Short mmCIF file of C-alpha atoms and ligand atoms in Angstrom, two decimals:
data_model
loop_
_atom_site.label_atom_id
_atom_site.label_comp_id
_atom_site.label_asym_id
_atom_site.label_seq_id
_atom_site.Cartn_x
_atom_site.Cartn_y
_atom_site.Cartn_z
CA UNK D 1 0.10 0.01 0.10
CA UNK D 2 1.48 3.27 -1.14
CA UNK D 3 0.29 6.27 0.91
CA UNK D 4 1.60 9.63 -0.72
CA UNK D 5 -1.14 12.12 -0.03
CA UNK D 6 -2.23 11.85 3.49
CA UNK D 7 -5.08 14.23 5.11
CA UNK D 8 -4.25 14.70 8.77
CA UNK D 9 -7.21 16.43 10.49
CA UNK D 10 -6.12 18.16 13.73
CA UNK D 11 -2.71 18.66 12.45
CA UNK D 12 -2.29 21.90 14.12
CA UNK D 13 -2.65 20.65 17.50
CA UNK D 14 -0.19 19.07 20.02
CA UNK D 15 0.00 15.53 18.47
CA UNK D 16 -1.31 16.13 14.93
CA UNK D 17 1.48 18.59 14.52
CA UNK D 18 3.92 16.26 15.78
CA UNK D 19 2.54 13.43 13.56
CA UNK D 20 2.64 15.88 10.44
CA UNK D 21 6.54 16.39 11.35
CA UNK D 22 7.07 12.74 11.58
CA UNK D 23 5.39 11.64 8.22
CA UNK D 24 7.39 14.63 6.44
CA UNK D 25 10.84 13.51 8.22
CA UNK D 26 10.37 9.68 7.73
CA UNK D 27 8.97 9.71 4.15
CA UNK D 28 10.27 11.85 1.80
CA UNK D 29 7.62 11.47 -0.86
CA UNK D 30 4.54 12.18 1.36
CA UNK D 31 2.58 15.07 0.83
CA UNK D 32 0.47 16.03 3.87
CA UNK D 33 -2.74 17.88 3.65
CA UNK D 34 -3.48 19.51 7.12
CA UNK D 35 -7.08 20.13 7.88
CA UNK D 36 -7.70 21.94 11.33
CA UNK D 37 -10.10 24.32 12.63
CA UNK D 38 -7.67 26.35 14.53
CA UNK D 39 -9.78 26.24 17.64
CA UNK D 40 -8.31 27.67 21.04
CA UNK D 41 -6.00 24.54 21.03
CA UNK D 42 -4.86 24.58 17.19
CA UNK D 43 -1.91 26.87 16.60
CA UNK D 44 -0.24 27.51 13.38
CA UNK D 45 2.99 27.96 15.25
CA UNK D 46 3.37 24.43 15.63
CA UNK D 47 3.82 23.50 11.91
CA UNK D 48 5.50 26.75 10.80
CA UNK D 49 8.56 25.24 10.37
CA UNK D 50 7.56 22.32 7.95
CA UNK D 51 8.22 22.53 4.25
CA UNK D 52 5.24 24.51 2.63
CA UNK D 53 6.01 22.44 -0.77
CA UNK D 54 4.93 19.31 1.20
CA UNK D 55 2.36 20.57 3.32
CA UNK D 56 -1.00 22.22 2.15
CA UNK D 57 -2.86 23.74 5.29
CA UNK D 58 -6.53 24.06 5.02
CA UNK D 59 -8.63 25.82 7.83
CA UNK D 60 -11.55 24.09 8.16
CA UNK D 61 -14.21 22.40 10.54
CA UNK D 62 -14.66 18.46 10.72
CA UNK D 63 -18.27 19.26 11.43
CA UNK D 64 -18.69 20.67 8.07
CA UNK D 65 -19.06 17.53 5.89
CA UNK D 66 -18.70 19.37 2.37
CA UNK D 67 -15.17 20.91 3.48
CA UNK D 68 -14.26 17.48 4.74
CA UNK D 69 -14.90 15.69 1.68
CA UNK D 70 -13.18 18.29 -0.51
CA UNK D 71 -9.88 18.26 1.32
CA UNK D 72 -10.04 14.24 1.26
CA UNK D 73 -10.49 14.31 -2.29
CA UNK D 74 -7.10 12.63 -3.86
CA UNK D 75 -5.83 11.65 -0.59
CA UNK D 76 -4.89 8.03 0.14
CA UNK D 77 -5.51 7.98 3.63
CA UNK D 78 -6.86 10.02 6.52
CA UNK D 79 -5.59 10.21 9.98
CA UNK D 80 -7.81 12.06 12.26
CA UNK D 81 -6.54 13.84 15.39
CA UNK D 82 -9.19 16.49 15.43
CA UNK D 83 -11.00 16.64 18.46
CA UNK D 84 -12.07 18.58 21.55
CA UNK D 85 -9.71 17.08 24.05
CA UNK D 86 -9.67 18.44 27.53
CA UNK D 87 -11.57 16.54 30.26
CA UNK D 88 -12.15 19.75 32.46
CA UNK D 89 -13.55 21.70 29.55
CA UNK D 90 -16.00 18.77 28.69
CA UNK D 91 -17.47 19.05 32.26
CA UNK D 92 -17.90 22.91 31.87
CA UNK D 93 -19.97 21.95 28.68
CA UNK D 94 -19.80 19.04 26.44
CA UNK D 95 -21.81 20.26 23.01
CA UNK D 96 -18.88 21.09 21.16
CA UNK D 97 -17.33 17.68 22.03
CA UNK D 98 -20.29 16.00 20.33
CA UNK D 99 -19.73 18.20 17.50
CA UNK D 100 -16.44 17.57 16.94
CA UNK D 101 -15.64 14.24 18.30
CA UNK D 102 -18.83 12.44 17.13
CA UNK D 103 -20.29 14.39 14.28
CA UNK D 104 -16.90 15.12 13.08
CA UNK D 105 -15.88 11.63 12.81
CA UNK D 106 -19.18 10.65 11.09
CA UNK D 107 -18.26 13.28 8.23
CA UNK D 108 -14.74 11.69 7.86
CA UNK D 109 -15.90 8.08 7.75
CA UNK D 110 -18.70 9.09 5.25
CA UNK D 111 -16.58 11.23 3.08
CA UNK D 112 -14.08 8.28 3.19
CA UNK D 113 -16.84 5.80 2.04
CA UNK D 114 -17.97 8.13 -0.88
CA UNK D 115 -14.30 8.70 -1.74
CA UNK D 116 -13.16 5.07 -1.21
CA UNK D 117 -10.19 6.21 0.89
CA UNK D 118 -7.65 3.51 1.10
CA UNK D 119 -7.06 3.85 5.04
CA UNK D 120 -8.92 5.62 7.74
CA UNK D 121 -7.38 5.98 11.21
CA UNK D 122 -9.41 7.25 13.84
CA UNK D 123 -7.06 8.59 16.92
CA UNK D 124 -8.52 7.85 20.05
CA UNK D 125 -7.65 7.46 23.72
CA UNK D 126 -7.34 5.06 26.81
CA UNK D 127 -10.00 7.01 28.47
CA UNK D 128 -12.77 5.16 26.33
CA UNK D 129 -12.08 2.11 28.51
CA UNK D 130 -12.95 3.85 31.98
CA UNK D 131 -10.73 3.34 34.99
CA UNK D 132 -9.22 0.25 35.94
CA UNK D 133 -7.88 -0.38 39.67
CA UNK D 134 -5.42 -3.57 39.00
CA UNK D 135 -4.08 -4.87 35.59
CA UNK D 136 -4.11 -3.37 31.97
CA UNK D 137 -6.74 -2.91 29.64
CA UNK D 138 -6.62 -5.01 26.30
CA UNK D 139 -8.37 -4.06 23.21
CA UNK D 140 -11.23 -6.84 23.59
CA UNK D 141 -12.19 -5.10 26.76
CA UNK D 142 -15.54 -3.31 26.59
CA UNK D 143 -15.61 0.50 26.38
CA UNK D 144 -16.91 2.42 29.85
CA UNK D 145 -16.39 5.88 29.32
CA UNK D 146 -16.83 8.00 32.37
CA UNK D 147 -16.60 11.58 31.71
CA UNK D 148 -18.08 13.85 28.64
CA UNK D 149 -14.93 13.90 26.87
CA UNK D 150 -14.21 10.14 26.85
CA UNK D 151 -17.80 9.47 26.17
CA UNK D 152 -17.73 11.54 23.01
CA UNK D 153 -14.57 9.62 21.86
CA UNK D 154 -16.22 6.34 22.39
CA UNK D 155 -19.00 7.82 20.10
CA UNK D 156 -16.71 8.60 17.22
CA UNK D 157 -15.30 5.15 17.71
CA UNK D 158 -18.39 3.32 17.66
CA UNK D 159 -19.51 5.27 14.61
CA UNK D 160 -16.28 4.56 12.92
CA UNK D 161 -16.53 0.72 13.43
CA UNK D 162 -20.06 0.85 12.46
CA UNK D 163 -18.98 2.25 9.02
CA UNK D 164 -16.52 -0.61 8.69
CA UNK D 165 -18.71 -3.45 9.24
CA UNK D 166 -21.64 -1.70 7.56
CA UNK D 167 -19.90 -0.52 4.45
CA UNK D 168 -16.59 -1.74 4.47
CA UNK D 169 -14.65 1.64 5.17
CA UNK D 170 -10.96 0.50 6.28
CA UNK D 171 -11.19 2.05 9.58
CA UNK D 172 -8.45 1.35 12.11
CA UNK D 173 -8.76 2.82 15.60
CA UNK D 174 -5.76 3.52 18.12
CA UNK D 175 -6.23 4.23 21.85
CA UNK D 176 -3.10 6.00 23.03
CA UNK D 177 -2.21 6.81 26.87
CA UNK D 178 -1.45 10.02 28.31
CA UNK D 179 0.90 12.14 25.84
CA UNK D 180 3.63 14.68 26.61
CA UNK D 181 6.09 16.54 24.92
CA UNK D 182 6.68 20.01 23.20
CA UNK D 183 3.68 22.10 21.88
CA UNK D 184 1.06 20.55 24.12
CA UNK D 185 -1.26 23.25 25.02
CA UNK D 186 -0.88 24.52 28.68
CA UNK D 187 -4.37 23.27 30.04
CA UNK D 188 -3.01 19.96 30.34
CA UNK D 189 -1.20 18.69 33.39
CA UNK D 190 2.34 18.50 32.13
CA UNK D 191 2.89 21.85 30.60
CA UNK D 192 0.43 23.56 33.03
CA UNK D 193 2.37 22.33 35.76
CA UNK D 194 5.67 23.08 34.02
CA UNK D 195 4.87 26.77 32.96
CA UNK D 196 3.13 27.67 36.35
CA UNK D 197 6.67 26.64 38.01
CA UNK D 198 8.43 28.53 35.72
CA UNK D 199 6.26 31.53 36.57
CA UNK D 200 6.40 30.57 40.37
CA UNK D 201 2.76 30.09 40.45
CA UNK D 202 0.91 27.17 42.25
CA UNK D 203 0.61 23.90 40.89
CA UNK D 204 -3.13 22.94 41.32
CA UNK D 205 -2.87 19.18 42.19
CA UNK D 206 -6.48 17.65 42.01
CA UNK D 207 -7.53 15.46 45.16
CA UNK D 208 -4.78 13.20 46.70
CA UNK D 209 -2.70 13.32 43.83
CA UNK D 210 -2.55 9.64 43.57
CA UNK D 211 -4.52 9.29 40.44
CA UNK D 212 -2.17 7.50 37.89
CA UNK D 213 -1.70 7.83 34.24
CA UNK D 214 0.56 6.11 31.97
CA UNK D 215 2.71 8.47 30.05
CA UNK D 216 3.77 8.32 26.58
CA UNK D 217 6.16 10.65 24.58
CA UNK D 218 4.60 12.42 21.56
CA UNK D 219 7.05 10.96 19.16
CA UNK D 220 6.42 7.43 20.24
CA UNK D 221 2.53 8.21 20.00
CA UNK D 222 3.13 9.39 16.40
CA UNK D 223 5.19 6.08 15.31
CA UNK D 224 2.58 4.17 17.19
CA UNK D 225 -0.14 5.81 14.76
CA UNK D 226 2.10 5.51 11.69
CA UNK D 227 2.53 1.75 12.70
CA UNK D 228 -1.18 0.97 12.89
CA UNK D 229 -1.80 2.89 9.95
CA UNK D 230 0.45 0.90 7.66
CA UNK D 231 0.73 -2.62 9.38
CA UNK D 232 -2.51 -2.75 11.14
CA UNK D 233 -5.86 -4.57 9.67
CA UNK D 234 -8.95 -2.66 9.11
CA UNK D 235 -11.77 -3.02 11.64
CA UNK D 236 -9.13 -3.33 14.35
CA UNK D 237 -8.35 -1.45 17.50
CA UNK D 238 -4.61 -0.94 18.56
CA UNK D 239 -3.47 0.09 22.26
CA UNK D 240 -0.45 2.52 22.41
CA UNK D 241 1.01 2.98 25.87
CA UNK D 242 4.26 4.25 27.16
CA UNK D 243 4.64 1.81 30.12
CA UNK D 244 5.43 4.76 32.52
CA UNK D 245 2.95 4.56 35.03
CA UNK D 246 3.02 7.37 37.57
CA UNK D 247 1.06 9.05 40.34
CA UNK D 248 0.39 12.68 39.54
CA UNK D 249 2.29 13.38 42.92
CA UNK D 250 5.32 11.87 41.57
CA UNK D 251 5.24 13.68 38.31
CA UNK D 252 4.57 17.03 40.30
CA UNK D 253 7.72 16.30 42.20
CA UNK D 254 9.77 15.49 39.13
CA UNK D 255 8.63 18.98 37.84
CA UNK D 256 9.69 20.83 40.71
CA UNK D 257 13.11 19.21 40.80
CA UNK D 258 13.87 20.10 37.10
CA UNK D 259 12.75 23.36 37.21
CA UNK D 260 14.54 23.91 40.62
CA UNK D 261 11.28 25.31 42.36
CA UNK D 262 9.93 24.64 45.98
CA UNK D 263 7.43 21.89 47.03
CA UNK D 264 5.82 24.83 48.73
CA UNK D 265 4.34 25.56 45.14
CA UNK D 266 2.17 22.40 45.25
CA UNK D 267 -1.47 23.48 45.98
CA UNK D 268 -3.91 20.85 46.68
CA UNK D 269 -7.48 21.70 45.34
CA UNK D 270 -10.81 19.93 45.04
CA UNK D 271 -10.75 17.03 42.82
CA UNK D 272 -12.00 16.53 39.21
CA UNK D 273 -15.72 15.19 39.39
CA UNK D 274 -15.71 11.52 38.01
CA UNK D 275 -11.88 11.72 38.15
CA UNK D 276 -10.62 8.32 36.82
CA UNK D 277 -8.14 6.92 39.28
CA UNK D 278 -5.94 4.89 37.00
CA UNK D 279 -5.47 4.23 33.47
CA UNK D 280 -2.90 1.38 32.27
CA UNK D 281 -3.15 -0.33 28.78
CA UNK D 282 -1.53 -3.48 27.29
CA UNK D 283 0.21 -2.81 23.79
CA UNK D 284 1.31 -6.17 23.09
CA UNK D 285 -0.77 -6.08 19.74
CA UNK D 286 0.84 -3.13 18.37
CA UNK D 287 4.12 -4.17 19.45
CA UNK D 288 3.35 -7.60 17.39
CA UNK D 289 3.74 -5.35 14.51
CA UNK D 290 6.90 -4.20 15.20
CA UNK D 291 6.33 -0.65 17.41
CA UNK D 292 8.19 0.08 20.32
CA UNK D 293 8.04 3.30 22.39
CA UNK D 294 11.82 4.56 22.54
CA UNK D 295 11.71 7.33 24.85
CA UNK D 296 12.96 6.69 28.55
CA UNK D 297 10.46 8.61 31.10
CA UNK D 298 13.02 10.73 32.83
CA UNK D 299 14.78 11.64 29.78
CA UNK D 300 11.50 12.55 28.28
CA UNK D 301 10.21 14.62 31.10
CA UNK D 302 13.69 16.53 31.19
CA UNK D 303 13.51 17.23 27.41
CA UNK D 304 9.74 18.36 28.09
CA UNK D 305 10.97 21.06 30.75
CA UNK D 306 14.04 22.04 28.70
CA UNK D 307 11.63 22.65 25.64
CA UNK D 308 9.30 24.95 27.87
CA UNK D 309 12.19 26.77 29.39
CA UNK D 310 13.65 27.61 26.29
CA UNK D 311 10.30 28.25 24.34
CA UNK D 312 8.69 30.80 26.29
CA UNK D 313 7.70 32.57 23.07
CA UNK D 314 5.45 29.61 22.20
CA UNK D 315 3.50 29.57 25.48
CA UNK D 316 3.62 33.02 26.97
CA UNK D 317 1.20 34.35 24.45
CA UNK D 318 -0.99 31.59 24.82
CA UNK D 319 -1.31 31.97 28.55
CA UNK D 320 -1.96 35.75 28.19
CA UNK D 321 -5.08 35.16 25.71
CA UNK D 322 -8.26 32.88 26.01
CA UNK D 323 -6.31 30.75 28.54
CA UNK D 324 -6.57 33.25 31.49
CA UNK D 325 -10.27 33.41 31.23
CA UNK D 326 -10.47 29.54 31.45
CA UNK D 327 -8.00 29.33 34.24
CA UNK D 328 -10.04 31.72 36.32
CA UNK D 329 -13.23 29.78 35.51
CA UNK D 330 -11.55 26.51 36.07
CA UNK D 331 -9.53 27.15 39.24
CA UNK D 332 -10.63 30.22 41.18
CA UNK D 333 -13.13 28.42 43.26
CA UNK D 334 -11.34 25.27 43.86
P1 LIG G 401 -5.15 19.11 20.88
O1 LIG G 401 -6.46 19.75 21.61
O2 LIG G 401 -3.91 19.76 21.29
O3 LIG G 401 -5.48 19.41 19.32
C1 LIG G 401 -6.66 19.15 18.81
C2 LIG G 401 -6.69 19.75 17.41
O4 LIG G 401 -7.72 19.56 16.68
C3 LIG G 401 -6.28 21.34 17.59
O5 LIG G 401 -5.40 21.67 16.36
C4 LIG G 401 -7.66 21.92 17.11
O6 LIG G 401 -7.70 23.28 16.25
C5 LIG G 401 -8.36 21.01 16.10
N1 LIG G 401 -9.77 20.74 16.03
C6 LIG G 401 -10.54 20.95 17.34
N2 LIG G 401 -12.00 20.89 16.83
C7 LIG G 401 -11.74 20.75 15.44
C8 LIG G 401 -12.91 20.80 14.23
N3 LIG G 401 -14.19 20.78 14.66
N4 LIG G 401 -12.45 20.59 13.12
C9 LIG G 401 -11.04 20.72 12.80
N5 LIG G 401 -9.93 20.56 13.67
C10 LIG G 401 -10.45 20.74 14.72
O7 LIG G 401 -5.28 17.73 21.05
P2 LIG G 401 -4.09 16.56 21.07
O8 LIG G 401 -3.74 16.36 22.75
O9 LIG G 401 -3.15 16.71 20.01
O10 LIG G 401 -4.96 15.29 20.75
C11 LIG G 401 -5.16 14.77 19.23
C12 LIG G 401 -5.93 13.77 19.46
O11 LIG G 401 -5.48 12.47 20.17
C13 LIG G 401 -7.33 13.65 19.68
O12 LIG G 401 -8.05 12.98 19.19
C14 LIG G 401 -7.38 13.20 21.25
O13 LIG G 401 -8.25 12.69 21.54
C15 LIG G 401 -6.05 11.92 21.22
N6 LIG G 401 -5.65 11.65 22.40
C16 LIG G 401 -4.90 12.58 23.08
C17 LIG G 401 -3.93 12.15 24.10
C18 LIG G 401 -3.23 12.97 25.05
O14 LIG G 401 -3.04 12.70 25.87
N7 LIG G 401 -3.03 14.62 24.51
C19 LIG G 401 -4.01 10.92 24.24
C20 LIG G 401 -4.63 10.03 23.74
C21 LIG G 401 -5.36 10.13 22.66
O1 LIG G 402 -5.50 9.38 28.59
C1 LIG G 402 -5.41 10.00 27.58
C2 LIG G 402 -5.93 11.45 27.73
O2 LIG G 402 -5.04 12.03 28.80
C3 LIG G 402 -6.47 12.17 26.39
O3 LIG G 402 -7.33 11.15 25.82
C4 LIG G 402 -7.06 13.47 26.78
O4 LIG G 402 -7.25 14.06 25.77
C5 LIG G 402 -5.79 14.09 27.53
O5 LIG G 402 -6.41 15.48 27.90
C6 LIG G 402 -5.48 13.34 28.80
O6 LIG G 402 -6.68 13.10 29.94
P1 LIG G 402 -6.27 13.32 31.43
O7 LIG G 402 -7.64 14.09 32.10
O8 LIG G 402 -5.59 12.25 31.85
O9 LIG G 402 -5.20 14.71 31.40
P2 LIG G 402 -5.14 15.95 32.22
O10 LIG G 402 -3.59 16.74 31.75
O11 LIG G 402 -6.10 16.86 32.06
O12 LIG G 402 -4.77 15.38 33.62
C7 LIG G 402 -3.86 14.44 34.14
C8 LIG G 402 -3.92 13.93 35.79
O13 LIG G 402 -3.56 15.40 36.11
C9 LIG G 402 -5.35 13.79 35.84
O14 LIG G 402 -5.31 12.76 36.94
C10 LIG G 402 -5.93 14.98 36.53
C11 LIG G 402 -4.60 15.88 37.00
N1 LIG G 402 -4.62 17.19 36.95
C12 LIG G 402 -4.88 17.87 35.73
C13 LIG G 402 -4.89 19.00 35.91
C14 LIG G 402 -4.99 19.77 34.65
C15 LIG G 402 -4.20 17.91 38.08
O15 LIG G 402 -3.99 17.28 39.17
N2 LIG G 402 -4.52 19.31 38.06
C16 LIG G 402 -4.76 19.86 37.04
O16 LIG G 402 -4.64 21.38 37.00
#
């Protein structure tokens, strides 16, 4: 299967922009069509350094079927990263999550059905399984989302698989674990805590700080998606996990150590409603196709802290814009 022209939806976001760079660096003949709405989380700065001769950027909404179909025309594959992605925002209001994460995915698989696109990869999340006290989720486990964001992602997944079974659309799904690295919007815990520490602001730690996430470096998430795209089978789901389970409090200590800031910056705050206690994934199915995560946890966090330290130009303008209003609504009364 030769994939030469690839539509990447959500390619101006955190992981999507990493995937655009990954494709262009790994495959000299690939041309990327990057379709992104540029919501508060989308940022053209994330792809401003890629070769414009091999990268076509279209500002558009996956909830707009005609725009999606037009962008997909002539593409061999589509990889969907476009989503509303922040759990706390989904708790404040879920309507946009349904528009993008469910309706948007429907538009993508419907356009792929009409255009007979060779591969459709839907990027999803470990959150669709819900929380697990012990052991690890496998792809055969049932989904049980517990917050509006993960419910919207599960809705998109189910629609995608329904299009595979009903119409033969070649849909593959990946479920990635918590991803970190450069260019992540500073509402997520890792960049929020790093940038707050750099500004000597408190780090608002939810609940008892003992919730567990399995951390995956952004380039490893991208190589996992690419592996599933090229070697995976239509109709199948593949977990992508970093294998780095950490309690939030441990992550917080590590960030303070690396930024050289005091423990007194930790501010315990009211827990997130419906806060999933632990995520853990078994990624053997993708590993059987040859994928391996390459980044060591300690090095990955150190590199991430270094990137935010060296690239204040990237996040300072974000934190002074829409973010301020969001931060106030989210944290003021906690
Ligand atoms: P992000 O919030 O950084 O970026 C999302 C991108 O989608 C932005 O560029 C935004 O402008 C774009 N977008 C949003 N709505 C759109 C719409 N209606 N039409 C077109 N574009 C739209 O997200 P991210 O963290 O890079 O996540 C990318 C994907 O990976 C998402 O599908 C998410 O569910 C999934 N995922 C994320 C993680 C994680 O830890 N960040 C882990 C597993 C899976
Ligand atoms: O697991 C994959 C998911 O990871 C992705 O699908 C989501 O798009 C992504 O946002 C992420 O979801 P989480 O809810 O796990 O990520 P977040 O960074 O919001 O929170 C990580 C942990 O840190 C979680 O246990 C809540 C906690 N937290 C978060 C914030 C923002 C805090 O303690 N304080 C905070 O201020």
